[in-house]
Structure formats: C-alpha cells, structure tokens
Amino acid sequence: MATQLKNLSDFSSATEIPSAAGYSFGIVVAEWNAEITNALYKAAYSSLIKYGAHAGDIHTYVVPGSFELTSGAELLLKNMKLDAIICLGCVIQGETRHFDFICNAVANGISNVAIKHSKPVIFGVLTTDNQQQAIDRAGGRHGNKGDEAAVTAVKMVNLLKQ
Ligand SMILES: Nc1c(NC[C@H](O)[C@H](O)[C@H](O)CO)[nH]c(=O)[nH]c1=O
Ligand SMILES: CC(=O)[C@@H](O)COP(=O)(O)O
C-alpha cells in the first residue's frame, strides 16, 4: 500500500517548503472522531506556525461532521479574506454505505469550493476501514495527515511565486 512507503509527516526528501508568513489560513475541523481530529488539528496548527504563519492569521472553526466540512469551507471563503482553507476530518467505515456517501460528498464538495473561489482548500480527511488505521495516520506509525495538509496549504499559497 502506498502509505506503507510514506510517512505523512516526513518531508525530509521533499522539495523546499516555502514560508507561510503573511498568509492567512482557515482550519475547519470535524467533531466526529474528536480524539483523531484533535490530533490532526494540533499537527496542522503546529506545522503552519513552524513554517512561519502568525497565530493571528490562523482561524479555526469546528463543524459537526466531515460532511459539513464543505459548507464550513464555503462559509469561511464567502465571509473572510483567507488565502487557504484546511479541512480536517476522520471518516471510519461502519456497517452501512453511509461511509461511501460521506467520503465522496466531502471530496467532491471540497474540490468544488476550491475551484469556485480559486483558493486552495485542502482535503485533510482520513477515510479509514477502522479506528487503528486512523490512529496510525493521526500521529502514529504513518505520521500525521494534519502535517501533510498544512504543508500542502503552505505550498499552494506560494504556488504563484514559483
Ligand atoms: N460517521 C461519521 C460521520 N458522520 C456524520 C456526517 O459527517 C454528518 O455530520 C451527518 O451525516 C449529518 O450531515 N462524520 C465523520 O466525520 N466521521 C464519521 O465516521
Ligand atoms: C461513516 C459513518 O457514517 C459511520 O460511522 C456510520 O456507521 P453505520 O454505517 O454503521 O451507520
């Protein structure tokens, strides 16, 4: 599996990570699976600060579930001047196909919001078969998708400087 070859928080071999200084970021976090999404959030916030973002330029909002990440991102971009949005959530397969509908809706919805506003909206959503896979990707053996999402946002806001 691809993840087995990659730690989500290892950027040692990555291209240089540009500065986040001067850019404003929104972070939308889903409450569902809060022990996981809180870990994603802490990593994303810490990474933005590590790469130069100012605390006053990071705006955090909580939504009930991952399905609401799309509307959360839309509301922020419609009402605030932000350079990028990071959406953080954790969807874990249950007994029914509800998982599929949420995952597909969020992935497509976030993409549509990004295109509508011509702004980076980062898909920092874990979509796992079970709790352990989520733990492994929220600060466990496969790193933290919150780190990955933050670095992606920093790279994207600097895109036009390339
Ligand atoms: N089962 C999970 C959910 N379900 C809730 C939905 O995201 C949504 O809030 C509800 O359908 C009302 O619109 N959300 C997650 O983030 N993770 C899950 O595992
Ligand atoms: C992804 C979900 O919504 C899931 O946790 C709900 O569980 P179930 O499919 O058993 O209703």
Short mmCIF file of N, CA, C and O and ligand atoms in Angstrom, two decimals, residues 30-33 37 63-69 88-94 98-99 102-103 106 125-126 128, ligand 1:
data_model
loop_
_atom_site.label_atom_id
_atom_site.label_comp_id
_atom_site.label_asym_id
_atom_site.label_seq_id
_atom_site.Cartn_x
_atom_site.Cartn_y
_atom_site.Cartn_z
N ALA A 30 -13.77 18.72 11.88
CA ALA A 30 -14.99 17.98 12.20
C ALA A 30 -14.92 17.42 13.62
O ALA A 30 -13.87 16.93 14.05
N GLU A 31 -16.04 17.47 14.35
CA GLU A 31 -16.11 16.94 15.71
C GLU A 31 -16.16 15.41 15.76
O GLU A 31 -15.68 14.81 16.70
N TRP A 32 -16.75 14.78 14.76
CA TRP A 32 -16.81 13.31 14.74
C TRP A 32 -15.41 12.73 14.87
O TRP A 32 -14.46 13.21 14.26
N ASN A 33 -15.29 11.67 15.72
CA ASN A 33 -13.97 11.05 15.99
C ASN A 33 -13.01 12.10 16.51
O ASN A 33 -11.86 12.23 16.04
N THR A 37 -9.47 13.81 15.21
CA THR A 37 -9.43 15.11 14.53
C THR A 37 -8.70 16.16 15.38
O THR A 37 -8.07 17.06 14.82
N VAL A 63 -16.95 22.02 12.93
CA VAL A 63 -18.25 21.61 12.37
C VAL A 63 -18.62 20.24 12.92
O VAL A 63 -17.74 19.51 13.41
N PRO A 64 -19.86 19.84 12.87
CA PRO A 64 -20.27 18.56 13.48
C PRO A 64 -19.56 17.33 12.90
O PRO A 64 -19.00 16.52 13.62
N GLY A 65 -19.61 17.21 11.55
CA GLY A 65 -19.02 16.03 10.92
C GLY A 65 -18.31 16.39 9.64
O GLY A 65 -18.37 17.53 9.16
N SER A 66 -17.66 15.38 9.06
CA SER A 66 -16.89 15.64 7.83
C SER A 66 -17.78 16.11 6.69
O SER A 66 -17.35 16.88 5.83
N PHE A 67 -19.03 15.65 6.70
CA PHE A 67 -19.94 16.09 5.63
C PHE A 67 -20.09 17.61 5.62
O PHE A 67 -20.25 18.22 4.56
N GLU A 68 -19.98 18.24 6.80
CA GLU A 68 -20.15 19.70 6.91
C GLU A 68 -18.87 20.48 6.61
O GLU A 68 -18.86 21.71 6.64
N LEU A 69 -17.78 19.75 6.34
CA LEU A 69 -16.54 20.47 6.01
C LEU A 69 -16.70 21.34 4.77
O LEU A 69 -16.16 22.45 4.69
N LEU A 88 -10.19 19.29 8.04
CA LEU A 88 -9.71 18.12 8.78
C LEU A 88 -10.88 17.30 9.28
O LEU A 88 -11.80 17.82 9.92
N GLY A 89 -10.84 16.00 9.02
CA GLY A 89 -11.91 15.11 9.46
C GLY A 89 -11.42 13.68 9.49
O GLY A 89 -10.32 13.37 9.03
N CYS A 90 -12.28 12.82 10.04
CA CYS A 90 -11.95 11.39 10.08
C CYS A 90 -13.24 10.61 9.88
O CYS A 90 -14.14 10.65 10.74
N VAL A 91 -13.32 9.91 8.77
CA VAL A 91 -14.49 9.09 8.46
C VAL A 91 -14.08 7.63 8.56
O VAL A 91 -13.15 7.19 7.89
N ILE A 92 -14.76 6.88 9.44
CA ILE A 92 -14.41 5.48 9.67
C ILE A 92 -15.57 4.60 9.23
O ILE A 92 -16.72 4.84 9.61
N GLN A 93 -15.28 3.62 8.43
CA GLN A 93 -16.29 2.71 7.89
C GLN A 93 -17.15 2.10 9.01
O GLN A 93 -16.63 1.62 10.03
N GLY A 94 -18.48 2.17 8.83
CA GLY A 94 -19.38 1.50 9.77
C GLY A 94 -20.00 0.30 9.11
O GLY A 94 -19.38 -0.34 8.24
N HIS A 98 -23.08 4.39 4.33
CA HIS A 98 -23.03 5.81 4.69
C HIS A 98 -21.61 6.37 4.51
O HIS A 98 -21.42 7.49 4.05
N PHE A 99 -20.63 5.57 4.85
CA PHE A 99 -19.21 5.94 4.69
C PHE A 99 -18.94 6.42 3.26
O PHE A 99 -18.33 7.49 3.05
N ILE A 102 -20.52 9.86 2.47
CA ILE A 102 -19.83 10.98 3.11
C ILE A 102 -18.51 11.26 2.41
O ILE A 102 -18.19 12.40 2.06
N CYS A 103 -17.70 10.22 2.23
CA CYS A 103 -16.37 10.41 1.64
C CYS A 103 -16.45 11.03 0.25
O CYS A 103 -15.73 11.99 -0.06
N VAL A 106 -17.67 14.76 0.48
CA VAL A 106 -16.66 15.69 1.00
C VAL A 106 -15.56 15.92 -0.02
O VAL A 106 -15.16 17.06 -0.29
N VAL A 125 -8.70 14.80 5.24
CA VAL A 125 -9.72 13.91 5.81
C VAL A 125 -9.24 12.47 5.74
O VAL A 125 -8.94 11.95 4.67
N LEU A 126 -9.17 11.82 6.89
CA LEU A 126 -8.85 10.39 6.93
C LEU A 126 -10.10 9.61 6.58
O LEU A 126 -11.19 9.91 7.08
N THR A 128 -10.92 5.79 6.65
CA THR A 128 -10.28 4.52 7.03
C THR A 128 -11.28 3.38 7.23
O THR A 128 -12.47 3.58 7.47
N1 LIG B 1 -19.78 8.51 10.58
C1 LIG B 1 -19.03 9.67 10.50
C2 LIG B 1 -19.61 10.91 10.29
N2 LIG B 1 -20.93 11.03 10.17
C3 LIG B 1 -21.64 12.32 10.27
C4 LIG B 1 -21.62 13.11 8.95
O1 LIG B 1 -20.32 13.65 8.70
C5 LIG B 1 -22.61 14.28 9.04
O2 LIG B 1 -22.26 15.10 10.13
C6 LIG B 1 -24.05 13.80 9.20
O3 LIG B 1 -24.33 12.88 8.15
C7 LIG B 1 -25.03 14.95 9.16
O4 LIG B 1 -24.91 15.69 7.97
N3 LIG B 1 -18.83 12.02 10.19
C8 LIG B 1 -17.46 11.92 10.29
O5 LIG B 1 -16.75 12.94 10.21
N4 LIG B 1 -16.87 10.69 10.51
C9 LIG B 1 -17.62 9.56 10.62
O6 LIG B 1 -17.05 8.45 10.81
#
